[in-house]
CSV table of C-alpha atoms in Angstrom, one decimal:
chain,number,residue,atom,x,y,z
A,1,MET,CA,0.0,0.0,0.0
A,2,MET,CA,1.5,3.3,-1.1
A,3,ILE,CA,0.6,6.0,1.4
A,4,ASP,CA,0.7,9.7,0.7
A,5,TYR,CA,1.6,10.8,4.2
A,6,GLU,CA,1.4,14.5,3.4
A,7,ALA,CA,-2.1,14.2,1.9
A,8,LEU,CA,-3.1,12.1,4.9
A,9,ALA,CA,-2.0,14.8,7.4
A,10,THR,CA,-3.7,17.4,5.3
A,11,SER,CA,-7.0,15.5,5.2
A,12,TYR,CA,-6.6,14.8,8.9
A,13,LEU,CA,-6.4,18.5,9.8
A,14,GLU,CA,-9.2,19.3,7.3
A,15,VAL,CA,-11.5,17.1,9.4
A,16,TRP,CA,-10.5,18.9,12.5
A,17,ASN,CA,-11.2,22.2,10.8
A,18,GLU,CA,-14.6,21.2,9.4
A,19,PRO,CA,-17.3,23.2,11.2
A,20,ASP,CA,-20.3,21.4,9.8
A,21,GLU,CA,-20.8,18.3,11.9
A,22,ALA,CA,-22.6,16.3,9.2
A,23,ILE,CA,-19.8,17.0,6.7
A,24,ARG,CA,-17.2,16.3,9.4
A,25,ALA,CA,-18.8,13.0,10.3
A,26,LYS,CA,-18.8,11.9,6.7
A,27,SER,CA,-15.1,12.9,6.2
A,28,ALA,CA,-14.2,11.3,9.5
A,29,ALA,CA,-15.8,8.1,8.5
A,30,GLU,CA,-13.6,8.0,5.4
A,31,LEU,CA,-10.4,9.0,7.3
A,32,TYR,CA,-10.7,7.0,10.5
A,33,ALA,CA,-11.5,3.4,11.3
A,34,ALA,CA,-14.8,3.0,13.1
A,35,ASP,CA,-13.1,2.0,16.4
A,36,ALA,CA,-10.3,4.5,16.1
A,37,GLY,CA,-8.8,5.9,19.2
A,38,TYR,CA,-7.5,9.4,19.9
A,39,ILE,CA,-5.5,10.3,23.0
A,40,ASP,CA,-3.9,13.6,23.9
A,41,PRO,CA,-3.1,15.1,27.3
A,42,LEU,CA,-6.6,16.6,27.6
A,43,VAL,CA,-8.8,14.1,25.8
A,44,VAL,CA,-9.4,10.4,25.4
A,45,ALA,CA,-11.8,9.6,22.6
A,46,GLU,CA,-12.7,6.1,21.5
A,47,GLY,CA,-14.5,5.5,18.2
A,48,VAL,CA,-15.0,7.8,15.3
A,49,ASP,CA,-18.3,9.2,16.5
A,50,THR,CA,-16.7,10.3,19.8
A,51,ILE,CA,-13.8,11.8,17.8
A,52,VAL,CA,-16.2,13.8,15.7
A,53,ALA,CA,-17.9,15.1,18.8
A,54,THR,CA,-14.6,15.9,20.4
A,55,ILE,CA,-13.6,18.0,17.4
A,56,GLY,CA,-16.8,19.9,17.8
A,57,ALA,CA,-16.1,20.6,21.4
A,58,VAL,CA,-12.6,21.8,20.6
A,59,GLN,CA,-14.0,24.1,17.9
A,60,GLN,CA,-16.4,25.6,20.4
A,61,GLN,CA,-13.6,26.2,22.9
A,62,PHE,CA,-11.5,28.0,20.2
A,63,PRO,CA,-14.1,29.6,17.9
A,64,GLY,CA,-12.8,30.5,14.5
A,65,TRP,CA,-9.3,29.1,15.1
A,66,THR,CA,-7.7,26.9,12.5
A,67,PHE,CA,-5.5,23.9,12.6
A,68,ARG,CA,-2.5,24.1,10.3
A,69,LEU,CA,0.4,21.8,9.4
A,70,ALA,CA,3.7,23.0,10.8
A,71,GLY,CA,6.9,21.6,9.5
A,72,PRO,CA,7.4,18.4,7.5
A,73,VAL,CA,5.2,15.3,7.5
A,74,ASP,CA,7.3,12.2,8.2
A,75,GLY,CA,5.8,8.8,7.5
A,76,HIS,CA,6.9,5.2,6.9
A,77,HIS,CA,5.1,1.9,7.0
A,78,ASN,CA,1.7,2.6,8.6
A,79,GLN,CA,2.7,5.4,10.8
A,80,VAL,CA,3.2,9.2,10.3
A,81,ARG,CA,4.2,12.1,12.6
A,82,PHE,CA,3.5,15.7,12.1
A,83,THR,CA,3.4,18.9,14.1
A,84,TRP,CA,0.4,21.2,13.9
A,85,THR,CA,-0.6,24.6,15.2
A,86,LEU,CA,-4.0,26.0,16.3
A,87,GLY,CA,-4.7,29.7,16.2
A,88,PRO,CA,-6.7,32.6,14.8
A,89,ALA,CA,-6.7,33.2,11.1
A,90,GLY,CA,-3.6,35.1,10.1
A,91,THR,CA,-1.4,33.9,13.0
A,92,ASP,CA,1.8,32.5,11.7
A,93,SER,CA,2.9,29.1,13.0
A,94,ALA,CA,5.7,30.5,15.2
A,95,ASN,CA,3.2,32.6,17.1
A,96,ALA,CA,0.3,30.1,17.3
A,97,PRO,CA,-1.2,29.9,20.7
A,98,VAL,CA,-1.4,26.1,20.5
A,99,ILE,CA,1.2,23.7,19.1
A,100,GLY,CA,0.7,20.0,19.0
A,101,PHE,CA,2.3,16.9,17.7
A,102,ASP,CA,0.5,13.7,16.5
A,103,VAL,CA,1.6,10.2,15.6
A,104,ALA,CA,-1.2,8.6,13.5
A,105,VAL,CA,-1.2,4.9,13.0
A,106,LEU,CA,-3.1,3.4,10.0
A,107,ASP,CA,-4.8,0.0,9.7
A,108,ALA,CA,-4.3,-2.4,6.7
A,109,GLU,CA,-7.0,-0.4,4.8
A,110,GLY,CA,-5.1,2.8,5.2
A,111,LYS,CA,-7.6,4.2,7.7
A,112,VAL,CA,-6.4,6.0,10.9
A,113,SER,CA,-6.8,3.5,13.7
A,114,ALA,CA,-5.0,5.3,16.5
A,115,VAL,CA,-3.7,8.8,17.2
A,116,TYR,CA,-1.1,9.5,19.9
A,117,GLY,CA,-1.2,13.2,20.5
A,118,PHE,CA,1.1,15.5,22.5
A,119,LEU,CA,1.1,19.2,23.2
A,120,ASP,CA,4.1,21.4,22.8
A,121,ARG,CA,2.4,24.7,23.6
A,122,VAL,CA,-0.9,25.5,25.3
A,123,PRO,CA,-2.5,28.8,26.3
A,124,ALA,CA,-1.7,29.9,29.8
A,125,ALA,CA,-5.4,29.5,30.8
A,126,ALA,CA,-5.7,26.0,29.5
B,1,MET,CA,-1.7,3.7,37.4
B,2,MET,CA,1.0,6.2,38.1
B,3,ILE,CA,3.7,6.0,35.5
B,4,ASP,CA,7.2,7.4,35.9
B,5,TYR,CA,7.8,8.2,32.2
B,6,GLU,CA,11.4,9.3,32.7
B,7,ALA,CA,12.2,6.0,34.4
B,8,LEU,CA,10.5,4.1,31.7
B,9,ALA,CA,12.4,5.8,28.9
B,10,THR,CA,15.7,5.2,30.9
B,11,SER,CA,14.9,1.5,31.3
B,12,TYR,CA,13.9,1.3,27.7
B,13,LEU,CA,17.3,2.6,26.5
B,14,GLU,CA,19.1,0.4,29.1
B,15,VAL,CA,17.6,-2.6,27.3
B,16,TRP,CA,18.8,-1.3,24.0
B,17,ASN,CA,22.2,-0.8,25.4
B,18,GLU,CA,22.5,-4.3,27.2
B,19,PRO,CA,25.1,-6.3,25.3
B,20,ASP,CA,24.4,-9.6,27.1
B,21,GLU,CA,21.6,-11.3,25.3
B,22,ALA,CA,20.4,-13.3,28.3
B,23,ILE,CA,20.3,-10.2,30.5
B,24,ARG,CA,18.7,-8.2,27.7
B,25,ALA,CA,16.0,-10.9,27.2
B,26,LYS,CA,15.2,-10.9,30.9
B,27,SER,CA,15.0,-7.1,31.1
B,28,ALA,CA,13.0,-6.9,27.9
B,29,ALA,CA,10.5,-9.4,29.3
B,30,GLU,CA,9.9,-7.1,32.2
B,31,LEU,CA,9.7,-4.0,30.1
B,32,TYR,CA,7.7,-5.2,27.0
B,33,ALA,CA,4.5,-7.1,26.6
B,34,ALA,CA,5.1,-10.5,25.1
B,35,ASP,CA,3.4,-9.5,21.8
B,36,ALA,CA,4.9,-6.0,21.7
B,37,GLY,CA,5.5,-4.4,18.3
B,38,TYR,CA,8.4,-2.2,17.3
B,39,ILE,CA,8.4,-0.3,14.0
B,40,ASP,CA,10.9,2.2,12.8
B,41,PRO,CA,11.9,3.2,9.2
B,42,LEU,CA,14.4,0.3,9.0
B,43,VAL,CA,12.9,-2.4,11.2
B,44,VAL,CA,9.5,-4.1,11.8
B,45,ALA,CA,9.8,-6.4,14.9
B,46,GLU,CA,6.8,-8.3,16.3
B,47,GLY,CA,7.0,-9.9,19.7
B,48,VAL,CA,9.5,-9.3,22.5
B,49,ASP,CA,11.8,-12.1,21.3
B,50,THR,CA,12.1,-10.5,17.9
B,51,ILE,CA,12.8,-7.1,19.5
B,52,VAL,CA,15.6,-8.6,21.7
B,53,ALA,CA,17.2,-10.1,18.5
B,54,THR,CA,16.7,-6.9,16.6
B,55,ILE,CA,18.6,-5.0,19.4
B,56,GLY,CA,21.4,-7.5,19.1
B,57,ALA,CA,21.6,-6.9,15.3
B,58,VAL,CA,21.7,-3.1,15.8
B,59,GLN,CA,24.5,-3.5,18.4
B,60,GLN,CA,26.5,-5.6,15.9
B,61,GLN,CA,26.0,-2.9,13.3
B,62,PHE,CA,27.2,-0.1,15.6
B,63,PRO,CA,29.7,-1.9,18.0
B,64,GLY,CA,30.3,0.0,21.2
B,65,TRP,CA,27.9,2.7,20.4
B,66,THR,CA,25.5,3.8,23.1
B,67,PHE,CA,21.8,4.9,23.2
B,68,ARG,CA,21.3,8.0,25.3
B,69,LEU,CA,18.2,10.1,26.1
B,70,ALA,CA,18.2,13.5,24.4
B,71,GLY,CA,15.9,16.1,25.7
B,72,PRO,CA,12.8,15.9,27.9
B,73,VAL,CA,10.6,12.8,28.3
B,74,ASP,CA,7.0,13.7,27.7
B,75,GLY,CA,4.3,11.3,28.8
B,76,HIS,CA,0.6,11.3,29.6
B,77,HIS,CA,-2.0,8.5,30.0
B,78,ASN,CA,-0.4,5.4,28.5
B,79,GLN,CA,1.9,7.0,26.0
B,80,VAL,CA,5.3,8.7,26.1
B,81,ARG,CA,7.6,10.4,23.6
B,82,PHE,CA,11.3,10.9,23.8
B,83,THR,CA,14.3,11.6,21.6
B,84,TRP,CA,17.4,9.5,21.8
B,85,THR,CA,20.8,9.5,20.2
B,86,LEU,CA,23.1,6.7,19.2
B,87,GLY,CA,26.9,7.2,19.0
B,88,PRO,CA,30.3,6.3,20.2
B,89,ALA,CA,31.1,6.9,23.9
B,90,GLY,CA,32.0,10.5,24.6
B,91,THR,CA,30.0,11.9,21.7
B,92,ASP,CA,27.7,14.6,22.9
B,93,SER,CA,24.1,14.5,21.8
B,94,ALA,CA,24.3,17.4,19.3
B,95,ASN,CA,27.0,15.5,17.4
B,96,ALA,CA,25.6,12.0,17.6
B,97,PRO,CA,25.6,10.2,14.3
B,98,VAL,CA,22.1,8.8,14.8
B,99,ILE,CA,19.2,10.7,16.3
B,100,GLY,CA,15.8,9.0,16.7
B,101,PHE,CA,12.4,9.6,18.2
B,102,ASP,CA,10.0,7.1,19.7
B,103,VAL,CA,6.5,7.1,21.0
B,104,ALA,CA,6.0,4.1,23.3
B,105,VAL,CA,2.5,2.9,24.2
B,106,LEU,CA,1.9,1.0,27.4
B,107,ASP,CA,-0.7,-1.6,28.1
B,108,ALA,CA,-2.9,-1.7,31.2
B,109,GLU,CA,-0.2,-3.4,33.2
B,110,GLY,CA,2.3,-0.7,32.3
B,111,LYS,CA,4.3,-2.8,29.8
B,112,VAL,CA,5.3,-1.5,26.5
B,113,SER,CA,2.9,-2.8,23.9
B,114,ALA,CA,3.9,-0.8,20.9
B,115,VAL,CA,6.7,1.5,19.8
B,116,TYR,CA,6.4,3.9,16.9
B,117,GLY,CA,9.9,5.0,16.0
B,118,PHE,CA,11.2,7.7,13.6
B,119,LEU,CA,14.7,8.7,12.6
B,120,ASP,CA,15.8,12.4,12.7
B,121,ARG,CA,19.4,11.7,11.6
B,122,VAL,CA,21.1,8.7,10.1
B,123,PRO,CA,24.7,8.1,9.0
B,124,ALA,CA,25.2,8.9,5.3
B,125,ALA,CA,26.1,5.2,4.6
B,126,ALA,CA,22.9,3.9,6.2
């Protein structure tokens, strides 16, 4: 299976940026395995439906903010790592209020089965 | 379960540095789940016995070199990330010939069940 890791990371963040829950659920169902898991320091989400809801909660916490890829996407076999930023439109990556890092693991069908997330910068109030 | 992530990463690299295969196998059985998986760009190893053998092969490839922690160990829930270096004794981290990065995932018993490894620097000949 040839994997376009850059495209995968881009699609991944597009799902996190999608404000319409129905569209997000549809995109997420294409991206994630049904029983996918997502764990970062603040959230544990099991199953794609819970992940879709979690994304909605994050969007409500940071209205209008956008996830962006920051730096290179590095993948091999069924795993990929990338750094992302979250911030208001027009914020450059270096000044983003939130910086995170994910390792996404894909199943045999190329769907995201597990995401191991870490945070490199969080707002002081978080 | 309280996890000492720093101690875990230290024990992890001690296993990778252990030259005696019998001692390494014993330590690895304490550290890893029996069916643990390890994947980096160069190696896919399934099961603790295969991991122990893989470590021996890496040691033969780089005789006398040592794995060292480089930078902070960052863990939460059952996952931890850390950067390591591999190089001859006396090499400081910045000049290490090999730099890698691992995310290790622990099972409910605190044993390493999966390692997602990436390489940040490799020797030109590798």
